[in-house]
Every structure is written in C-alpha cells, then in structure tokens.
Amino acid sequence: MQRFENRVALVTGAGSGIGQAAARRLAAEGAAVFCADLDLAAARATAEEIGDGAVAHACDVSVEAEAEACVAACVEQLGGLYALVHMAGILRFERFEDTSAESWSQVIRVNLDGTFFMNRAAIPHLKASGGSIVNAASTAGLAGLHWGTAYAASKGAVLALTRSIAVEYAKQGVRANCVCPGDIQTPMTKAPAMPDMPSREQLTRISSLDGPKGPEVVAGVIAMLASDDGRHITGEDVRVDGGTLS
Ligand code: NAP
C-alpha cells in the first residue's frame, strides 16, 4: 500500500520506540519522512535506515522556537507537510506527594507544551495540504496511572487539545486525532524507575489482555489515521492497548 506517495510526514520522537516505528511505516507506504528527535544521532539512525530521502533533525519540542524551526525546516527541505505524527514524550513515575513543582513542570512542558508548539506550527501547512495530526496521548489520559499524576494529567490535556483542534479546523480540511497506546514495549517502558515495586493489582491494571506488543502495532494505527482511510475520522482517540481499559 502506498498511501503516502508524494506526501511528507514529520515524525517527532523518531529516534526511538513508537515514533521510530511510525517513521518506518510511513516511509514504507511512500512518505518522505522528516525524523525529529531530541537525540540527533538517534534521529539520524532512523533516517539512514529508512533512506528514500528521509531527513534527520534535532529538536526539543518543549522549546517554542525549536518546535517552530523544526516544522519550518521540514517544509523547506521536503517541500511541504501532510502528516504531523507527534510522538515525542517523557514518562516519570513518582509518588504524587513527592512530585516537585520542577518535575511536574518538566513533564507538562515536554508532553503538553511540546504538543501545543508542534501542532500550532504545523496547522498553516496542514491547511494548505489538507493533512492531519496524530498526537501521542495514552491510556493514562483516560484512566488514572499509579505514581503517574503529571504524566496522566499531561496526556488527558493532550486529548482535550487534540479534540479542540479537530473541531476548530474540521471545516478547513484539517483532521486531528490521538493514539492511546498501552503496554507497548519500548525504551520508555522497558525498565522505568519507580518509587517501589509495583503490586500485582497495579501491573494487571496497565497490562494488555493479549500480552505486551511492540511499537509497530501502534504505527499501523497511526498510518491509518493519517491516511485517506482515516478521512472521516477526526477528534478521535484510538486505544491501542490490547483491551487494558475494556
Ligand atoms: P520512547 O521510546 O522513550 O520514545 C520517545 C522519544 O521522544 C525518544 O526518542 C525521546 O528522546 C524523544 N523525546 C523526549 N523528549 C523530547 C523532547 N523534549 N523533544 C523531542 N524529542 C523528545 O517512548 P515511546 O514508548 O515510543 O513513546 C512514544 C509516545 O507514546 C510518548 O508520547 C509516550 O508518552 C506515548 N505512550 C507510550 C506508551 C508505551 O506503552 N510505550 C503508552 C502510552 C503512551 P530521548 O530518548 O533522547 O529522550
């Protein structure tokens, strides 16, 4: 399937996990992919593996000027923007009462402010191309996450932000959706630092019923949402969690 032939996709968090899998998938379906990540070497590795004119770019999405420069560089170097796949994010586990203002702000800055900056910078180009946004929310934005108050709050806000963009821009031909992954095996979830050993109940609550899966299962859903197959889907959040919240 070549659903992204002659189309440009900008993927943040492209150096790792779900962003990397999305970059691979979109490229396999014909997209020219702009691979952005905090870690330039990781973004380069993804772009080099993909080939086909993929470009690597270093960007801290939580810095307004860097997010804007990232979108501008994509448009300048690849000639436009059809899909913004915004996967950059951070997860931190800590007890709520031990969460410092600084730690809270860092999670909100990267996960929420970063989404705001990247989405806002992309909108004028998506209006021109009739393209769309796919943001990374989380099952944690739909249900509580033990030791993850800042993370869950940031992802709940990403859901609200995305829905609001969807209704504001629907008549202008721009769609915006979220994926809500759960129990996906990536560096983020491999061995996160936790305040204590999670209990059996806590693990059951965040575990998928069909076993943990790799990031490619989310990449397939992202590609559907960003493609013409998703043309009547906007303001939606799609859980990719193997039934965790069912
Ligand atoms: P990952 O493997 O850690 O990948 C996240 C990528 O984002 C990393 O390459 C990271 O770079 C980059 N990044 C972090 N902060 C950034 C910043 N300020 N600017 C630009 N890039 C930044 O995690 P993942 O599991 O693929 O997660 C992708 C998205 O899905 C995240 O938004 C996450 O919250 C969400 N999600 C994941 C799961 C899951 O089960 N894996 C579940 C729900 C939601 P560095 O490595 O250099 O920090």
Short mmCIF file of N, CA, C and O in Angstrom, two decimals, residues 11-109:
data_model
loop_
_atom_site.label_atom_id
_atom_site.label_comp_id
_atom_site.label_asym_id
_atom_site.label_seq_id
_atom_site.Cartn_x
_atom_site.Cartn_y
_atom_site.Cartn_z
N VAL A 11 7.75 13.31 11.81
CA VAL A 11 7.57 12.44 12.98
C VAL A 11 8.49 12.91 14.09
O VAL A 11 9.72 12.97 13.91
N THR A 12 7.91 13.25 15.25
CA THR A 12 8.75 13.59 16.41
C THR A 12 8.92 12.32 17.27
O THR A 12 8.10 11.41 17.22
N GLY A 13 10.01 12.30 18.01
CA GLY A 13 10.33 11.08 18.77
C GLY A 13 10.74 9.96 17.82
O GLY A 13 10.62 8.79 18.14
N ALA A 14 11.23 10.36 16.63
CA ALA A 14 11.51 9.38 15.57
C ALA A 14 12.74 8.53 15.85
O ALA A 14 13.02 7.58 15.14
N GLY A 15 13.48 8.90 16.90
CA GLY A 15 14.70 8.14 17.20
C GLY A 15 14.45 6.89 18.01
O GLY A 15 15.39 6.10 18.24
N SER A 16 13.23 6.66 18.47
CA SER A 16 13.01 5.57 19.42
C SER A 16 11.55 5.10 19.38
O SER A 16 10.65 5.87 19.00
N GLY A 17 11.34 3.88 19.79
CA GLY A 17 10.01 3.36 20.11
C GLY A 17 8.94 3.59 19.05
O GLY A 17 9.12 3.26 17.87
N ILE A 18 7.81 4.15 19.47
CA ILE A 18 6.64 4.29 18.60
C ILE A 18 6.92 5.28 17.46
O ILE A 18 6.51 5.06 16.32
N GLY A 19 7.62 6.38 17.75
CA GLY A 19 7.96 7.35 16.71
C GLY A 19 8.82 6.70 15.63
O GLY A 19 8.60 6.92 14.43
N GLN A 20 9.78 5.92 16.05
CA GLN A 20 10.66 5.24 15.09
C GLN A 20 9.85 4.25 14.22
O GLN A 20 10.01 4.19 13.00
N ALA A 21 8.98 3.50 14.88
CA ALA A 21 8.15 2.53 14.14
C ALA A 21 7.22 3.25 13.17
O ALA A 21 6.98 2.78 12.04
N ALA A 22 6.69 4.42 13.59
CA ALA A 22 5.81 5.20 12.71
C ALA A 22 6.59 5.73 11.51
O ALA A 22 6.09 5.71 10.37
N ALA A 23 7.81 6.21 11.76
CA ALA A 23 8.64 6.71 10.65
C ALA A 23 8.89 5.60 9.64
O ALA A 23 8.77 5.80 8.42
N ARG A 24 9.21 4.41 10.15
CA ARG A 24 9.44 3.26 9.24
C ARG A 24 8.18 2.95 8.44
O ARG A 24 8.24 2.74 7.23
N ARG A 25 7.05 2.91 9.12
CA ARG A 25 5.80 2.51 8.47
C ARG A 25 5.38 3.53 7.40
O ARG A 25 5.00 3.17 6.28
N LEU A 26 5.47 4.82 7.73
CA LEU A 26 5.06 5.85 6.77
C LEU A 26 5.99 5.84 5.56
O LEU A 26 5.54 5.99 4.41
N ALA A 27 7.28 5.63 5.81
CA ALA A 27 8.23 5.55 4.69
C ALA A 27 7.94 4.34 3.82
O ALA A 27 7.97 4.41 2.59
N ALA A 28 7.60 3.22 4.46
CA ALA A 28 7.28 2.00 3.70
C ALA A 28 6.05 2.21 2.83
O ALA A 28 5.89 1.54 1.80
N GLU A 29 5.19 3.15 3.24
CA GLU A 29 3.98 3.45 2.45
C GLU A 29 4.19 4.66 1.55
O GLU A 29 3.23 5.27 1.09
N GLY A 30 5.45 5.05 1.35
CA GLY A 30 5.76 6.03 0.32
C GLY A 30 6.05 7.44 0.78
O GLY A 30 6.37 8.31 -0.04
N ALA A 31 5.95 7.71 2.09
CA ALA A 31 6.16 9.09 2.56
C ALA A 31 7.63 9.50 2.54
O ALA A 31 8.51 8.66 2.76
N ALA A 32 7.84 10.78 2.31
CA ALA A 32 9.14 11.38 2.61
C ALA A 32 9.06 11.77 4.08
O ALA A 32 8.16 12.51 4.48
N VAL A 33 9.97 11.24 4.90
CA VAL A 33 9.82 11.39 6.34
C VAL A 33 10.89 12.31 6.92
O VAL A 33 12.09 12.12 6.70
N PHE A 34 10.43 13.29 7.68
CA PHE A 34 11.29 14.20 8.41
C PHE A 34 11.35 13.67 9.84
O PHE A 34 10.35 13.69 10.56
N CYS A 35 12.52 13.15 10.23
CA CYS A 35 12.67 12.45 11.51
C CYS A 35 13.24 13.40 12.55
O CYS A 35 14.43 13.75 12.50
N ALA A 36 12.42 13.81 13.51
CA ALA A 36 12.87 14.77 14.54
C ALA A 36 12.96 14.07 15.89
O ALA A 36 12.12 13.25 16.24
N ASP A 37 14.00 14.42 16.61
CA ASP A 37 14.15 13.86 17.96
C ASP A 37 15.10 14.77 18.74
O ASP A 37 15.92 15.48 18.16
N LEU A 38 14.99 14.69 20.06
CA LEU A 38 15.93 15.37 20.95
C LEU A 38 17.35 14.88 20.66
O LEU A 38 18.31 15.63 20.71
N ASP A 39 17.45 13.61 20.39
CA ASP A 39 18.73 12.92 20.17
C ASP A 39 19.00 12.85 18.67
O ASP A 39 18.41 12.02 17.96
N LEU A 40 19.89 13.73 18.19
CA LEU A 40 20.14 13.80 16.74
C LEU A 40 20.69 12.48 16.20
O LEU A 40 20.31 12.04 15.12
N ALA A 41 21.58 11.84 16.97
CA ALA A 41 22.18 10.59 16.49
C ALA A 41 21.09 9.53 16.29
O ALA A 41 21.12 8.77 15.32
N ALA A 42 20.13 9.49 17.21
CA ALA A 42 19.04 8.51 17.09
C ALA A 42 18.15 8.84 15.89
O ALA A 42 17.74 7.94 15.14
N ALA A 43 17.86 10.12 15.69
CA ALA A 43 17.06 10.53 14.53
C ALA A 43 17.79 10.18 13.23
O ALA A 43 17.18 9.70 12.26
N ARG A 44 19.11 10.40 13.24
CA ARG A 44 19.92 10.08 12.05
C ARG A 44 19.88 8.60 11.74
O ARG A 44 19.76 8.18 10.58
N ALA A 45 19.98 7.79 12.80
CA ALA A 45 19.98 6.33 12.61
C ALA A 45 18.67 5.90 11.95
O ALA A 45 18.66 5.07 11.04
N THR A 46 17.55 6.47 12.41
CA THR A 46 16.25 6.13 11.81
C THR A 46 16.21 6.59 10.35
O THR A 46 15.81 5.83 9.46
N ALA A 47 16.63 7.84 10.11
CA ALA A 47 16.58 8.38 8.74
C ALA A 47 17.47 7.58 7.80
O ALA A 47 17.09 7.28 6.66
N GLU A 48 18.66 7.19 8.29
CA GLU A 48 19.57 6.43 7.43
C GLU A 48 19.01 5.04 7.14
O GLU A 48 19.12 4.53 6.02
N GLU A 49 18.40 4.44 8.13
CA GLU A 49 17.81 3.11 7.92
C GLU A 49 16.68 3.18 6.88
O GLU A 49 16.57 2.32 6.01
N ILE A 50 15.87 4.22 6.99
CA ILE A 50 14.74 4.40 6.07
C ILE A 50 15.22 4.71 4.66
O ILE A 50 14.68 4.20 3.67
N GLY A 51 16.26 5.58 4.56
CA GLY A 51 16.72 6.02 3.23
C GLY A 51 15.65 6.83 2.54
O GLY A 51 14.91 7.58 3.19
N ASP A 52 15.51 6.66 1.24
CA ASP A 52 14.42 7.31 0.47
C ASP A 52 14.23 8.78 0.79
O ASP A 52 13.08 9.26 0.92
N GLY A 53 15.32 9.52 0.95
CA GLY A 53 15.21 10.96 1.16
C GLY A 53 14.80 11.38 2.55
O GLY A 53 14.48 12.55 2.77
N ALA A 54 14.79 10.44 3.51
CA ALA A 54 14.44 10.82 4.88
C ALA A 54 15.50 11.76 5.44
O ALA A 54 16.68 11.63 5.15
N VAL A 55 15.03 12.71 6.26
CA VAL A 55 15.92 13.74 6.81
C VAL A 55 15.88 13.65 8.33
O VAL A 55 14.82 13.40 8.92
N ALA A 56 17.04 13.85 8.98
CA ALA A 56 17.09 13.87 10.44
C ALA A 56 17.23 15.29 10.94
O ALA A 56 17.87 16.13 10.30
N HIS A 57 16.62 15.55 12.10
CA HIS A 57 16.63 16.92 12.63
C HIS A 57 16.60 16.85 14.16
O HIS A 57 15.82 16.08 14.72
N ALA A 58 17.45 17.66 14.81
CA ALA A 58 17.45 17.73 16.28
C ALA A 58 16.46 18.79 16.73
O ALA A 58 16.48 19.91 16.22
N CYS A 59 15.61 18.42 17.69
CA CYS A 59 14.60 19.38 18.15
C CYS A 59 14.14 19.02 19.55
O CYS A 59 13.80 17.87 19.83
N ASP A 60 14.12 20.03 20.42
CA ASP A 60 13.48 19.87 21.71
C ASP A 60 12.08 20.46 21.55
O ASP A 60 11.92 21.68 21.47
N VAL A 61 11.08 19.59 21.51
CA VAL A 61 9.72 20.07 21.21
C VAL A 61 9.15 20.98 22.29
O VAL A 61 8.17 21.68 22.05
N SER A 62 9.77 20.96 23.47
CA SER A 62 9.25 21.78 24.56
C SER A 62 9.75 23.22 24.48
O SER A 62 9.36 24.07 25.29
N VAL A 63 10.61 23.50 23.50
CA VAL A 63 11.11 24.87 23.30
C VAL A 63 10.41 25.45 22.07
O VAL A 63 10.59 24.94 20.95
N GLU A 64 9.63 26.48 22.30
CA GLU A 64 8.78 27.03 21.25
C GLU A 64 9.55 27.30 19.95
O GLU A 64 9.12 26.87 18.86
N ALA A 65 10.69 27.97 20.06
CA ALA A 65 11.44 28.34 18.86
C ALA A 65 11.96 27.10 18.13
O ALA A 65 12.03 27.07 16.90
N GLU A 66 12.32 26.07 18.89
CA GLU A 66 12.83 24.84 18.24
C GLU A 66 11.71 24.08 17.53
O GLU A 66 11.90 23.51 16.46
N ALA A 67 10.53 24.07 18.14
CA ALA A 67 9.39 23.40 17.50
C ALA A 67 9.04 24.11 16.20
O ALA A 67 8.81 23.47 15.16
N GLU A 68 9.03 25.43 16.24
CA GLU A 68 8.70 26.19 15.03
C GLU A 68 9.76 26.00 13.95
O GLU A 68 9.44 25.83 12.77
N ALA A 69 11.02 26.00 14.39
CA ALA A 69 12.12 25.81 13.43
C ALA A 69 12.06 24.40 12.82
O ALA A 69 12.42 24.20 11.65
N CYS A 70 11.63 23.44 13.60
CA CYS A 70 11.53 22.06 13.13
C CYS A 70 10.51 21.96 12.00
O CYS A 70 10.80 21.38 10.93
N VAL A 71 9.34 22.53 12.19
CA VAL A 71 8.30 22.49 11.15
C VAL A 71 8.78 23.26 9.91
O VAL A 71 8.64 22.80 8.77
N ALA A 72 9.39 24.42 10.15
CA ALA A 72 9.87 25.23 9.01
C ALA A 72 10.94 24.47 8.22
O ALA A 72 10.94 24.49 6.98
N ALA A 73 11.82 23.78 8.93
CA ALA A 73 12.89 23.03 8.24
C ALA A 73 12.30 21.88 7.43
O ALA A 73 12.76 21.59 6.32
N CYS A 74 11.28 21.25 7.98
CA CYS A 74 10.62 20.15 7.25
C CYS A 74 10.03 20.67 5.94
O CYS A 74 10.25 20.08 4.87
N VAL A 75 9.31 21.77 6.03
CA VAL A 75 8.65 22.32 4.85
C VAL A 75 9.69 22.78 3.83
O VAL A 75 9.56 22.54 2.62
N GLU A 76 10.75 23.39 4.33
CA GLU A 76 11.79 23.89 3.42
C GLU A 76 12.54 22.73 2.74
O GLU A 76 12.77 22.75 1.54
N GLN A 77 12.88 21.71 3.54
CA GLN A 77 13.73 20.64 2.98
C GLN A 77 12.95 19.58 2.22
O GLN A 77 13.47 18.98 1.29
N LEU A 78 11.69 19.33 2.62
CA LEU A 78 10.94 18.27 1.94
C LEU A 78 9.76 18.81 1.12
O LEU A 78 9.04 18.05 0.49
N GLY A 79 9.55 20.12 1.18
CA GLY A 79 8.59 20.73 0.25
C GLY A 79 7.15 20.79 0.73
O GLY A 79 6.25 21.10 -0.06
N GLY A 80 6.91 20.55 1.99
CA GLY A 80 5.53 20.66 2.50
C GLY A 80 5.35 19.82 3.75
O GLY A 80 6.32 19.32 4.32
N LEU A 81 4.08 19.69 4.16
CA LEU A 81 3.77 18.86 5.32
C LEU A 81 2.36 18.32 5.17
O LEU A 81 1.40 19.09 5.04
N TYR A 82 2.22 17.01 5.20
CA TYR A 82 0.91 16.37 5.08
C TYR A 82 0.48 15.68 6.37
O TYR A 82 -0.71 15.65 6.70
N ALA A 83 1.46 15.13 7.11
CA ALA A 83 1.11 14.43 8.35
C ALA A 83 2.09 14.82 9.45
O ALA A 83 3.30 14.64 9.28
N LEU A 84 1.55 15.36 10.54
CA LEU A 84 2.37 15.55 11.73
C LEU A 84 2.07 14.40 12.68
O LEU A 84 0.95 14.26 13.17
N VAL A 85 3.08 13.58 12.93
CA VAL A 85 2.95 12.45 13.85
C VAL A 85 3.80 12.79 15.07
O VAL A 85 5.03 12.66 15.05
N HIS A 86 3.12 13.27 16.10
CA HIS A 86 3.85 13.83 17.24
C HIS A 86 3.92 12.81 18.37
O HIS A 86 3.00 12.68 19.17
N MET A 87 5.06 12.11 18.45
CA MET A 87 5.21 11.03 19.42
C MET A 87 6.20 11.35 20.54
O MET A 87 6.30 10.59 21.50
N ALA A 88 6.95 12.45 20.44
CA ALA A 88 7.93 12.77 21.47
C ALA A 88 7.22 12.90 22.82
O ALA A 88 6.15 13.51 22.92
N GLY A 89 7.81 12.32 23.84
CA GLY A 89 7.20 12.42 25.17
C GLY A 89 8.10 11.80 26.22
O GLY A 89 9.07 11.09 25.90
N ILE A 90 7.80 12.10 27.47
CA ILE A 90 8.55 11.51 28.58
C ILE A 90 7.57 10.98 29.63
O ILE A 90 6.45 11.47 29.77
N LEU A 91 8.05 9.96 30.35
CA LEU A 91 7.27 9.34 31.42
C LEU A 91 8.11 9.36 32.68
O LEU A 91 9.31 9.05 32.63
N ARG A 92 7.49 9.71 33.77
CA ARG A 92 8.20 9.71 35.05
C ARG A 92 7.27 9.14 36.11
O ARG A 92 6.13 9.61 36.22
N PHE A 93 7.75 8.14 36.83
CA PHE A 93 6.94 7.57 37.92
C PHE A 93 7.43 8.13 39.25
O PHE A 93 8.61 7.98 39.60
N GLU A 94 6.56 8.75 40.00
CA GLU A 94 6.90 9.20 41.36
C GLU A 94 5.62 9.37 42.16
O GLU A 94 4.55 9.61 41.60
N ARG A 95 5.76 9.19 43.48
CA ARG A 95 4.57 9.37 44.31
C ARG A 95 4.06 10.80 44.17
O ARG A 95 4.85 11.74 44.11
N PHE A 96 2.73 10.94 44.17
CA PHE A 96 2.14 12.27 43.99
C PHE A 96 2.68 13.25 45.02
O PHE A 96 3.09 14.36 44.69
N GLU A 97 2.72 12.82 46.30
CA GLU A 97 3.13 13.76 47.36
C GLU A 97 4.61 14.11 47.27
O GLU A 97 5.06 15.07 47.90
N ASP A 98 5.38 13.32 46.52
CA ASP A 98 6.82 13.62 46.36
C ASP A 98 7.11 14.37 45.07
O ASP A 98 8.28 14.64 44.75
N THR A 99 6.07 14.65 44.30
CA THR A 99 6.30 15.30 43.00
C THR A 99 6.61 16.78 43.20
O THR A 99 5.78 17.53 43.71
N SER A 100 7.82 17.17 42.80
CA SER A 100 8.21 18.58 42.95
C SER A 100 7.57 19.40 41.83
O SER A 100 7.20 18.86 40.77
N ALA A 101 7.49 20.69 42.06
CA ALA A 101 6.95 21.59 41.03
C ALA A 101 7.81 21.50 39.77
O ALA A 101 7.29 21.55 38.64
N GLU A 102 9.11 21.32 39.96
CA GLU A 102 10.02 21.26 38.81
C GLU A 102 9.76 20.00 37.97
O GLU A 102 9.71 20.04 36.74
N SER A 103 9.60 18.88 38.67
CA SER A 103 9.35 17.62 37.97
C SER A 103 8.00 17.67 37.24
O SER A 103 7.89 17.26 36.08
N TRP A 104 6.98 18.19 37.94
CA TRP A 104 5.65 18.34 37.32
C TRP A 104 5.76 19.17 36.05
O TRP A 104 5.28 18.78 34.99
N SER A 105 6.46 20.31 36.17
CA SER A 105 6.57 21.24 35.03
C SER A 105 7.31 20.61 33.86
O SER A 105 6.97 20.85 32.70
N GLN A 106 8.31 19.80 34.17
CA GLN A 106 9.08 19.21 33.07
C GLN A 106 8.21 18.25 32.25
O GLN A 106 8.24 18.26 31.01
N VAL A 107 7.42 17.45 32.93
CA VAL A 107 6.54 16.51 32.22
C VAL A 107 5.49 17.27 31.42
O VAL A 107 5.24 16.97 30.25
N ILE A 108 4.91 18.29 32.04
CA ILE A 108 3.89 19.09 31.33
C ILE A 108 4.53 19.83 30.16
O ILE A 108 3.95 19.92 29.07
N ARG A 109 5.74 20.34 30.37
CA ARG A 109 6.40 21.11 29.30
C ARG A 109 6.65 20.24 28.06
O ARG A 109 6.35 20.63 26.94
#
